[in-house]
PDB file of C-alpha atoms and ligand atoms in Angstrom:
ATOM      1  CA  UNK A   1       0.000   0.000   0.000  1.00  0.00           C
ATOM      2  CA  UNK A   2       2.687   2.960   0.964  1.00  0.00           C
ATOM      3  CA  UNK A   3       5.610   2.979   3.363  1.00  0.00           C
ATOM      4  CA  UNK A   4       5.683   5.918   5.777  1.00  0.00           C
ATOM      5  CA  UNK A   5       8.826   7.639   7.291  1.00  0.00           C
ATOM      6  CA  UNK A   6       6.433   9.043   9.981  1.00  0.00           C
ATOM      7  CA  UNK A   7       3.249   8.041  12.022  1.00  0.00           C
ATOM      8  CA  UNK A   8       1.788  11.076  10.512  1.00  0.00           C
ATOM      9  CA  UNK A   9       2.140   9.502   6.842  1.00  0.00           C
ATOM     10  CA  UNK A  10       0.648   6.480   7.826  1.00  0.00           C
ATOM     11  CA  UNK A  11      -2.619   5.406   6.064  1.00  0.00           C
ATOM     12  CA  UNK A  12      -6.102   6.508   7.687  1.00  0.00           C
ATOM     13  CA  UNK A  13      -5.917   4.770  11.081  1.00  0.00           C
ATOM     14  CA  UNK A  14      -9.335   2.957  10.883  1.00  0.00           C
ATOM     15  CA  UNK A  15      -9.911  -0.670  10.532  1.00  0.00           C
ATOM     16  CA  UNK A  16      -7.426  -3.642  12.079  1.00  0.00           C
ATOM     17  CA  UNK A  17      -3.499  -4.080  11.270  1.00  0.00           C
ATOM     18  CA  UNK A  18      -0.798  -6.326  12.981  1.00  0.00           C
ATOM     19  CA  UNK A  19       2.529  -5.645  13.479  1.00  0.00           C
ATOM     20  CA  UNK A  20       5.319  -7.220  12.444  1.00  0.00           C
ATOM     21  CA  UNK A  21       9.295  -6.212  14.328  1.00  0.00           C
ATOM     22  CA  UNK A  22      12.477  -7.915  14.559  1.00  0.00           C
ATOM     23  CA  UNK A  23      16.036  -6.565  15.171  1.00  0.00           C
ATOM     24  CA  UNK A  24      17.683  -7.496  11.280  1.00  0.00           C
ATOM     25  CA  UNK A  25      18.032 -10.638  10.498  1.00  0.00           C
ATOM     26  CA  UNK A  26      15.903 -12.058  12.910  1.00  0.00           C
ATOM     27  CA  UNK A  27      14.322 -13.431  10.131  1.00  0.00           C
ATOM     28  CA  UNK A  28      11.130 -11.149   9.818  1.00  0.00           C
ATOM     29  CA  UNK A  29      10.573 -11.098   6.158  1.00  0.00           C
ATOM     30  CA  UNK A  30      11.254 -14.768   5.847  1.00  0.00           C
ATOM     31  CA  UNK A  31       7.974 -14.971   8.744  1.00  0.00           C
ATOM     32  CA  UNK A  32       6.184 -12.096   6.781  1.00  0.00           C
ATOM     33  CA  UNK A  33       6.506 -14.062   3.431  1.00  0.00           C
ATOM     34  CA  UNK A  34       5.737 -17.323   4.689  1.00  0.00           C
ATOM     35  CA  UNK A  35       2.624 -16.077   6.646  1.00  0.00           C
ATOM     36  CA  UNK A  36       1.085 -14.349   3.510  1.00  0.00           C
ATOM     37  CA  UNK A  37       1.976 -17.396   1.248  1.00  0.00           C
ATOM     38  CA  UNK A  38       3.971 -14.464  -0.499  1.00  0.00           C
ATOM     39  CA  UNK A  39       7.538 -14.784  -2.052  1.00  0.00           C
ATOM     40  CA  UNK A  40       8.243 -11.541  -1.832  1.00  0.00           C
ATOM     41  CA  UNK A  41       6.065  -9.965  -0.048  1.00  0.00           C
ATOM     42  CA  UNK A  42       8.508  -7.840   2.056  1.00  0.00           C
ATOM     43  CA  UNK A  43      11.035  -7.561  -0.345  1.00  0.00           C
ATOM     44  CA  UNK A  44      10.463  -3.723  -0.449  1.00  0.00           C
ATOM     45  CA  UNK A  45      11.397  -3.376   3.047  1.00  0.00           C
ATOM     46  CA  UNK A  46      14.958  -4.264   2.648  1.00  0.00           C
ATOM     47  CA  UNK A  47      15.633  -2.050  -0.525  1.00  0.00           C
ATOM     48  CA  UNK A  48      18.004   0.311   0.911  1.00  0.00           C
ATOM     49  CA  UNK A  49      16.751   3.790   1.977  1.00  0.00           C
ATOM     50  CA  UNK A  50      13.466   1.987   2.839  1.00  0.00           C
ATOM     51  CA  UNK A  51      14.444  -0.089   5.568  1.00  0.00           C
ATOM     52  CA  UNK A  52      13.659   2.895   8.067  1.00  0.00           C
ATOM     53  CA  UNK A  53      10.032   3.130   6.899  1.00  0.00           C
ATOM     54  CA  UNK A  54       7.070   1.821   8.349  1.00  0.00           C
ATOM     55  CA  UNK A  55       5.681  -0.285   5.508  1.00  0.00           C
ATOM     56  CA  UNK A  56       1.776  -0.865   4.998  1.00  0.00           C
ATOM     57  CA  UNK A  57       0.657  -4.388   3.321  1.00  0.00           C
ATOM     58  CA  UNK A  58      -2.836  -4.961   2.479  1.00  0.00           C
ATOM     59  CA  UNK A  59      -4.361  -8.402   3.883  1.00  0.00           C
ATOM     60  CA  UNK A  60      -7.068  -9.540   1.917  1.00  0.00           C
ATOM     61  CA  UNK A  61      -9.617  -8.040  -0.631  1.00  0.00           C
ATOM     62  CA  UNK A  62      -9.456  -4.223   0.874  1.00  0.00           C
ATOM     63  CA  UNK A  63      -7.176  -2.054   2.856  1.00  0.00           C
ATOM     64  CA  UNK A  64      -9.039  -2.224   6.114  1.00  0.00           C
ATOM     65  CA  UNK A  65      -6.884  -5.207   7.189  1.00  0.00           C
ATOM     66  CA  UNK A  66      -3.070  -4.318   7.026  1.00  0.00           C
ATOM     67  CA  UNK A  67       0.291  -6.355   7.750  1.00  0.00           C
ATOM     68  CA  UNK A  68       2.849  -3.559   9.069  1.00  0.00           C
ATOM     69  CA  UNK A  69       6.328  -3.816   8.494  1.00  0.00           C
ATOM     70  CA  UNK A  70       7.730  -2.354  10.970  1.00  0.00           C
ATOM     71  CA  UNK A  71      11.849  -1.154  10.535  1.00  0.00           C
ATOM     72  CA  UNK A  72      14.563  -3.412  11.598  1.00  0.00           C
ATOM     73  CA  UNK A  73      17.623  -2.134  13.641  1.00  0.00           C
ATOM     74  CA  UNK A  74      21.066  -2.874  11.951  1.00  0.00           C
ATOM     75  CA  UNK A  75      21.831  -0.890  14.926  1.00  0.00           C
ATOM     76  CA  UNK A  76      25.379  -1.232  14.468  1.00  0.00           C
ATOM     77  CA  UNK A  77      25.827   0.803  11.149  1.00  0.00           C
ATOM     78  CA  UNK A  78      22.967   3.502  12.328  1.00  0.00           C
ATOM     79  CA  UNK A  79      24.371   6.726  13.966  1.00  0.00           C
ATOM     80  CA  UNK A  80      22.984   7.491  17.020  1.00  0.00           C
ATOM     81  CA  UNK A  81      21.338  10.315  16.388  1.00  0.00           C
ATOM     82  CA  UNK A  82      19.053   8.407  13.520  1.00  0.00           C
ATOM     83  CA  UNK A  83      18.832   5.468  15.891  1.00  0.00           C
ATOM     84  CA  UNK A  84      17.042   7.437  18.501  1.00  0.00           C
ATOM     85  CA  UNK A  85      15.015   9.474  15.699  1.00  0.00           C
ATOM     86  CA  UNK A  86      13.733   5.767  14.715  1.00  0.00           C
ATOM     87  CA  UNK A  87      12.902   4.561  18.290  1.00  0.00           C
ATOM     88  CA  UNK A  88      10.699   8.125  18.206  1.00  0.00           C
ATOM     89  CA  UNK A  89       8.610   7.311  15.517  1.00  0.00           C
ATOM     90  CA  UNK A  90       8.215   3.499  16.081  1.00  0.00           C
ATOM     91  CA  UNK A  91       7.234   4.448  20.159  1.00  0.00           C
ATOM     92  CA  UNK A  92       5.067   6.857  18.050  1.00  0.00           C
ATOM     93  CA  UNK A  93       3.803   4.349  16.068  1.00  0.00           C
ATOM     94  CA  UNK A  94       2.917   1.384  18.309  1.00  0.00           C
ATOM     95  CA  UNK A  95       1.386   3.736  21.197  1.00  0.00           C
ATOM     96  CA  UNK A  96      -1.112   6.114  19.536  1.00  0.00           C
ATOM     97  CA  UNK A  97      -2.120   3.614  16.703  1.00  0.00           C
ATOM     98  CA  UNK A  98      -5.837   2.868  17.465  1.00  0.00           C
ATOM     99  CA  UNK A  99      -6.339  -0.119  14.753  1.00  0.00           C
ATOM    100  CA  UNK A 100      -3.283  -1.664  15.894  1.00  0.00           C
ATOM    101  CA  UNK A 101      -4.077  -5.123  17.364  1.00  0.00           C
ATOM    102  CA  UNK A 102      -1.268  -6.834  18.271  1.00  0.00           C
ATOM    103  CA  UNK A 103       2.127  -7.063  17.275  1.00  0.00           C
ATOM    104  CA  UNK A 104       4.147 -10.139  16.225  1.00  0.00           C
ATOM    105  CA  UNK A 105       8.011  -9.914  17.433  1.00  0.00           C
ATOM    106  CA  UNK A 106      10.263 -11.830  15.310  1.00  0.00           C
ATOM    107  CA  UNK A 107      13.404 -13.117  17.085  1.00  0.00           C
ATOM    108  CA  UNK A 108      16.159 -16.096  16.488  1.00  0.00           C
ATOM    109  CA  UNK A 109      15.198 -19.006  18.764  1.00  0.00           C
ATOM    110  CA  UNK A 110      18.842 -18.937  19.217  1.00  0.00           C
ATOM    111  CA  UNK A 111      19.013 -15.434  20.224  1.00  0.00           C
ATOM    112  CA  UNK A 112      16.126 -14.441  21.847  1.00  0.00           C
ATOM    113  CA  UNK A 113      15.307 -11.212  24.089  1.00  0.00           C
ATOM    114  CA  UNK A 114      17.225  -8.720  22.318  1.00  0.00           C
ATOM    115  CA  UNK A 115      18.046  -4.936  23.898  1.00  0.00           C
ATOM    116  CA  UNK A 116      15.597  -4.286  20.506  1.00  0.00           C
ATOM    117  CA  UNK A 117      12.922  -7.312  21.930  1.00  0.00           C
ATOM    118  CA  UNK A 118      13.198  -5.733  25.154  1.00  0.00           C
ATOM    119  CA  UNK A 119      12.493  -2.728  24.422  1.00  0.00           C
ATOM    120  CA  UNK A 120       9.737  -3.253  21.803  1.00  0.00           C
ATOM    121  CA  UNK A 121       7.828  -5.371  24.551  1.00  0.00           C
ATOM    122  CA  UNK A 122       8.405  -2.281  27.030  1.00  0.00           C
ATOM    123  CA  UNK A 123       6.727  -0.214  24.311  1.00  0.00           C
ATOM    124  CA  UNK A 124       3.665  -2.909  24.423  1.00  0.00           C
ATOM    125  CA  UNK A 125       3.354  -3.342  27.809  1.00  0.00           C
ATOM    126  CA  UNK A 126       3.154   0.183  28.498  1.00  0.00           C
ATOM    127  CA  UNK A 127       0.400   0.226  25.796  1.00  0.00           C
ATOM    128  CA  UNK A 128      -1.060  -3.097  27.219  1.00  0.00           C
ATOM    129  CA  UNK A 129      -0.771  -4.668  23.746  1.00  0.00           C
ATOM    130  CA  UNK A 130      -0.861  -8.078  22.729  1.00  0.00           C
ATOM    131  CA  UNK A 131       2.279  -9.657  21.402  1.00  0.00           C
ATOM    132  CA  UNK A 132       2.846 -12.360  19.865  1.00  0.00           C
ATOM    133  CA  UNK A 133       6.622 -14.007  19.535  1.00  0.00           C
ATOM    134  CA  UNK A 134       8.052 -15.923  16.813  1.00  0.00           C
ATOM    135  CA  UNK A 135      10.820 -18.114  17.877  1.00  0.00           C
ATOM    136  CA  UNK A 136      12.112 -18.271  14.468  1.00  0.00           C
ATOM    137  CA  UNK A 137      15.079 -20.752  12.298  1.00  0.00           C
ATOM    138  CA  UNK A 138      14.222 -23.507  15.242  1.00  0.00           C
ATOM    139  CA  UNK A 139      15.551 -25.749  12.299  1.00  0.00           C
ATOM    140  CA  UNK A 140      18.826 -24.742  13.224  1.00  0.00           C
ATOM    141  CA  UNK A 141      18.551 -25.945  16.760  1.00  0.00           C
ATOM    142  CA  UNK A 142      17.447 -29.631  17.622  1.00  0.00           C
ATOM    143  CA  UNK A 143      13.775 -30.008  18.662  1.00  0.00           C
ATOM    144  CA  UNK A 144      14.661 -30.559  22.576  1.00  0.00           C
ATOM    145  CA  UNK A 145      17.302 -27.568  22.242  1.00  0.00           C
ATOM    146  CA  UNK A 146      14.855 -25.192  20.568  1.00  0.00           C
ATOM    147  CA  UNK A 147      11.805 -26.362  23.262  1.00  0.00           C
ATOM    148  CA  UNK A 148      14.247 -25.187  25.709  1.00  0.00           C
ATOM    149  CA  UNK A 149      14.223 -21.857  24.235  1.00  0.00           C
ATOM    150  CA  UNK A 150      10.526 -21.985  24.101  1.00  0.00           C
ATOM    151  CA  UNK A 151      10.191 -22.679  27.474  1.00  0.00           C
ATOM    152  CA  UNK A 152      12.773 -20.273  28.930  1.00  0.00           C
ATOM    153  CA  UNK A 153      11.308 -17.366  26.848  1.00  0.00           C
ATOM    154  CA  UNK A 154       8.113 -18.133  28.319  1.00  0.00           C
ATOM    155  CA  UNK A 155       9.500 -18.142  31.829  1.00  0.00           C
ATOM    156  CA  UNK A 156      11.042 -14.849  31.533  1.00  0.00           C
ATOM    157  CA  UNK A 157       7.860 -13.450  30.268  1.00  0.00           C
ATOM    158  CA  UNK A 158       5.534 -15.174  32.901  1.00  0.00           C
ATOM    159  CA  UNK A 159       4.287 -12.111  34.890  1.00  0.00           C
ATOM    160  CA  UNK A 160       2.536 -11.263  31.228  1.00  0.00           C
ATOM    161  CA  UNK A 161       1.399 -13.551  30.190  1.00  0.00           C
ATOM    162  CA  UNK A 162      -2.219 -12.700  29.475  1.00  0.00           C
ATOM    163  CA  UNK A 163      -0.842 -10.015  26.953  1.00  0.00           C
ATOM    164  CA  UNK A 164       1.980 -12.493  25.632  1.00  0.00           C
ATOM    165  CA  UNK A 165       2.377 -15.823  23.874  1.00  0.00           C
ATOM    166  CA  UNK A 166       5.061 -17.200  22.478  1.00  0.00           C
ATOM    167  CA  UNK A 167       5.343 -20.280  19.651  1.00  0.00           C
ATOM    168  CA  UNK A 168       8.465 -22.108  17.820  1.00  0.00           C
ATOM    169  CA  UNK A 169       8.730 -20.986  14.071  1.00  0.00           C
ATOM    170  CA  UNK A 170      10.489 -21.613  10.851  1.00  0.00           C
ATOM    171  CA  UNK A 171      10.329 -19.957   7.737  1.00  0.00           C
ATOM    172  CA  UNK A 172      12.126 -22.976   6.088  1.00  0.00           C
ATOM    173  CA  UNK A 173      10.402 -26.075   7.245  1.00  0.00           C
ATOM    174  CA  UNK A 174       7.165 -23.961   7.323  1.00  0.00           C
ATOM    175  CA  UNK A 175       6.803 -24.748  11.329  1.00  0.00           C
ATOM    176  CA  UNK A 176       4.428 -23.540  13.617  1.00  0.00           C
ATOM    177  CA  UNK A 177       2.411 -21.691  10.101  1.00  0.00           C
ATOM    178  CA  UNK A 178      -0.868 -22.684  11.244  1.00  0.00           C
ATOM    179  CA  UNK A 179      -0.706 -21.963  15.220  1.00  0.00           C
ATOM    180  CA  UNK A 180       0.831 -18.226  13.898  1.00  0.00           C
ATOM    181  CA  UNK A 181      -2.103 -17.699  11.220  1.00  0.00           C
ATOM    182  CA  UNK A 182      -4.477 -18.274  13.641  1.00  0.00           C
ATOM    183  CA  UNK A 183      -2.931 -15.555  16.445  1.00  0.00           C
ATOM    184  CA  UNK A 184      -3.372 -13.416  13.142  1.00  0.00           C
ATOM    185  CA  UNK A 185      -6.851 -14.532  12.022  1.00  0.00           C
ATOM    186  CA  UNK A 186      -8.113 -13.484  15.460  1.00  0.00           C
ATOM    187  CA  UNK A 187      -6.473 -10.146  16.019  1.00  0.00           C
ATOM    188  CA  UNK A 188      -7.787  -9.349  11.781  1.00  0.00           C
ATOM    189  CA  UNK A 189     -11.758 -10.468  12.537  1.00  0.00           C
ATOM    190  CA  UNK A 190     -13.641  -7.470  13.399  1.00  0.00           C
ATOM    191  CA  UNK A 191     -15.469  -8.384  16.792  1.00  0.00           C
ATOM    192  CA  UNK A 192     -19.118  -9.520  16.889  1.00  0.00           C
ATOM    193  CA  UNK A 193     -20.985  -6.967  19.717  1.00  0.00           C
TER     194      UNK A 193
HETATM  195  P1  GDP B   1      15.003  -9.952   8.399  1.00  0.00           P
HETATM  196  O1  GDP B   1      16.214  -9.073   8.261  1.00  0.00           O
HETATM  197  O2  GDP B   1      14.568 -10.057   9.812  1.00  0.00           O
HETATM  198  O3  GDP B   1      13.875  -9.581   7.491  1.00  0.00           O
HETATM  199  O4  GDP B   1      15.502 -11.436   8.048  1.00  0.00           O
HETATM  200  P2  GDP B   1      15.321 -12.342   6.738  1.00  0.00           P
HETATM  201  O5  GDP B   1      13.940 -12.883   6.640  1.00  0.00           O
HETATM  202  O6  GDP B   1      15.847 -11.631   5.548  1.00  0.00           O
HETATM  203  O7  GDP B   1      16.271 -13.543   7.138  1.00  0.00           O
HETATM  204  C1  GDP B   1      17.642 -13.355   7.475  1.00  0.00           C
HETATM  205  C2  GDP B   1      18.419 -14.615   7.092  1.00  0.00           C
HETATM  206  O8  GDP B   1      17.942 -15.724   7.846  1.00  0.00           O
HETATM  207  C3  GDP B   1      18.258 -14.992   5.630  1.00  0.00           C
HETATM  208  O9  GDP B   1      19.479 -15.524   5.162  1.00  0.00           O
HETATM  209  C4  GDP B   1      17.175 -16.076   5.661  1.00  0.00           C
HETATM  210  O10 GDP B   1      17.282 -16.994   4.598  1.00  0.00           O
HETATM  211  C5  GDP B   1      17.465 -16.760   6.995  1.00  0.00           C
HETATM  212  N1  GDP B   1      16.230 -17.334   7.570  1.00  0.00           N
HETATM  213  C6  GDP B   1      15.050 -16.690   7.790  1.00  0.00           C
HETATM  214  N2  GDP B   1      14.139 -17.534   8.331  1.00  0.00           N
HETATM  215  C7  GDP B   1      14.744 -18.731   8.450  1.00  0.00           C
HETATM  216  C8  GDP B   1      14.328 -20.032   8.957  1.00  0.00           C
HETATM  217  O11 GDP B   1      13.193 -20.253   9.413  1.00  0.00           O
HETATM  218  N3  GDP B   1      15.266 -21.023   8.948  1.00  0.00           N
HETATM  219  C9  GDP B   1      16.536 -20.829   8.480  1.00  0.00           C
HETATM  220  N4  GDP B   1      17.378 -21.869   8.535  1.00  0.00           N
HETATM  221  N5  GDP B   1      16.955 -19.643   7.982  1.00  0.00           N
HETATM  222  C10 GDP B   1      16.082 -18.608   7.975  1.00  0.00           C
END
């Protein structure tokens, strides 16, 4: 649909979107792609000079369901003064959007709970959002290995978890698809009252 450097640019905020972040190369596009049965869905996002926009994806037949590609840190190459311009308009972003359901947090099952996870999940909980992690390339880990993760990422996130839930993912192998379109079926259906 468009990708927006600032919340202000951002599409009418009416109907539902989802969120996708990961810190780079979490393997966020690979989920986005796989999710939308898309090949290259999120391509866009990593052309260079738009990796620091907020990218809108229609979902479905009209525009009042969106995927949201959210920017990736390579914090290591960004200077700081464009890092912290970035956390601005993504705390922007995930705090005053009203269609904003829930937003799915991409990590590496073998690197999980980033400074970037952390703070993203800081950003939700102040915002009581629902979030939804993606504990992604477990093909690279054996299954008890990458159960382990599972588990201890669920242990450190106990205290919320009403808001959180957290599920085993690959992009490759196409793992944990289903159980991940569902979290997104449910946060997309417009509520029956
Ligand atoms: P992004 O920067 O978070 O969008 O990450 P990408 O989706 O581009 O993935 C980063 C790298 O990890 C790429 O080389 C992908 O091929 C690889 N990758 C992504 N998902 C998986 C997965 O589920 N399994 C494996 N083995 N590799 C993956």
């Amino acid at each position: 649909m468009i990708s927006a450097p600032t919340l202000a640019m951002c599409p009418a905020d009416q109907g539902l979107e989802v969120a996708f972040a990961g810190r780079s190369n979490a393997g966020k596009s690979s989920a986005i792609n796989t999710l939308t049965q898309q090949k290259a869905l999120a391509r866009t996002s990593k052309t260079p000079g738009r990796t620091q926009l907020i990218n809108f994806f229609a979902f479905g037949d009209d525009e009042s369901r969106r995927l949201v590609d959210l920017p990736g840190y390579g914090f290591a190459k960004v200077p700081e003064k464009v890092k912290l311009e970035w956390q601005r308009h993504l705390a922007e972003y995930l705090q005053r959007r009203a269609s904003l359901q829930g937003l799915v947090l991409v990590m590496d099952v073998r690197h999980p709970l980033s400074e970037f996870d952390e703070m993203m999940l800081g950003w939700a909980d102040d915002k009581d959002m629902a979030v939804h992690i993606l504990l992604t390339k477990a093909d690279k880990l054996k299954p008890g290995a990458a159960k382990n993760s599972l588990l201890q990422v669920r242990k450190r996130l106990q205290e919320w978890e009403d808001l959180v839930s957290v599920q085993l993912f690959s992009a490759l192998k196409r793992q944990g698809v289903e159980e991940a379109q569902a979290r997104l079926d449910d946060w997309l259906s417009p509520q029956e009252n």
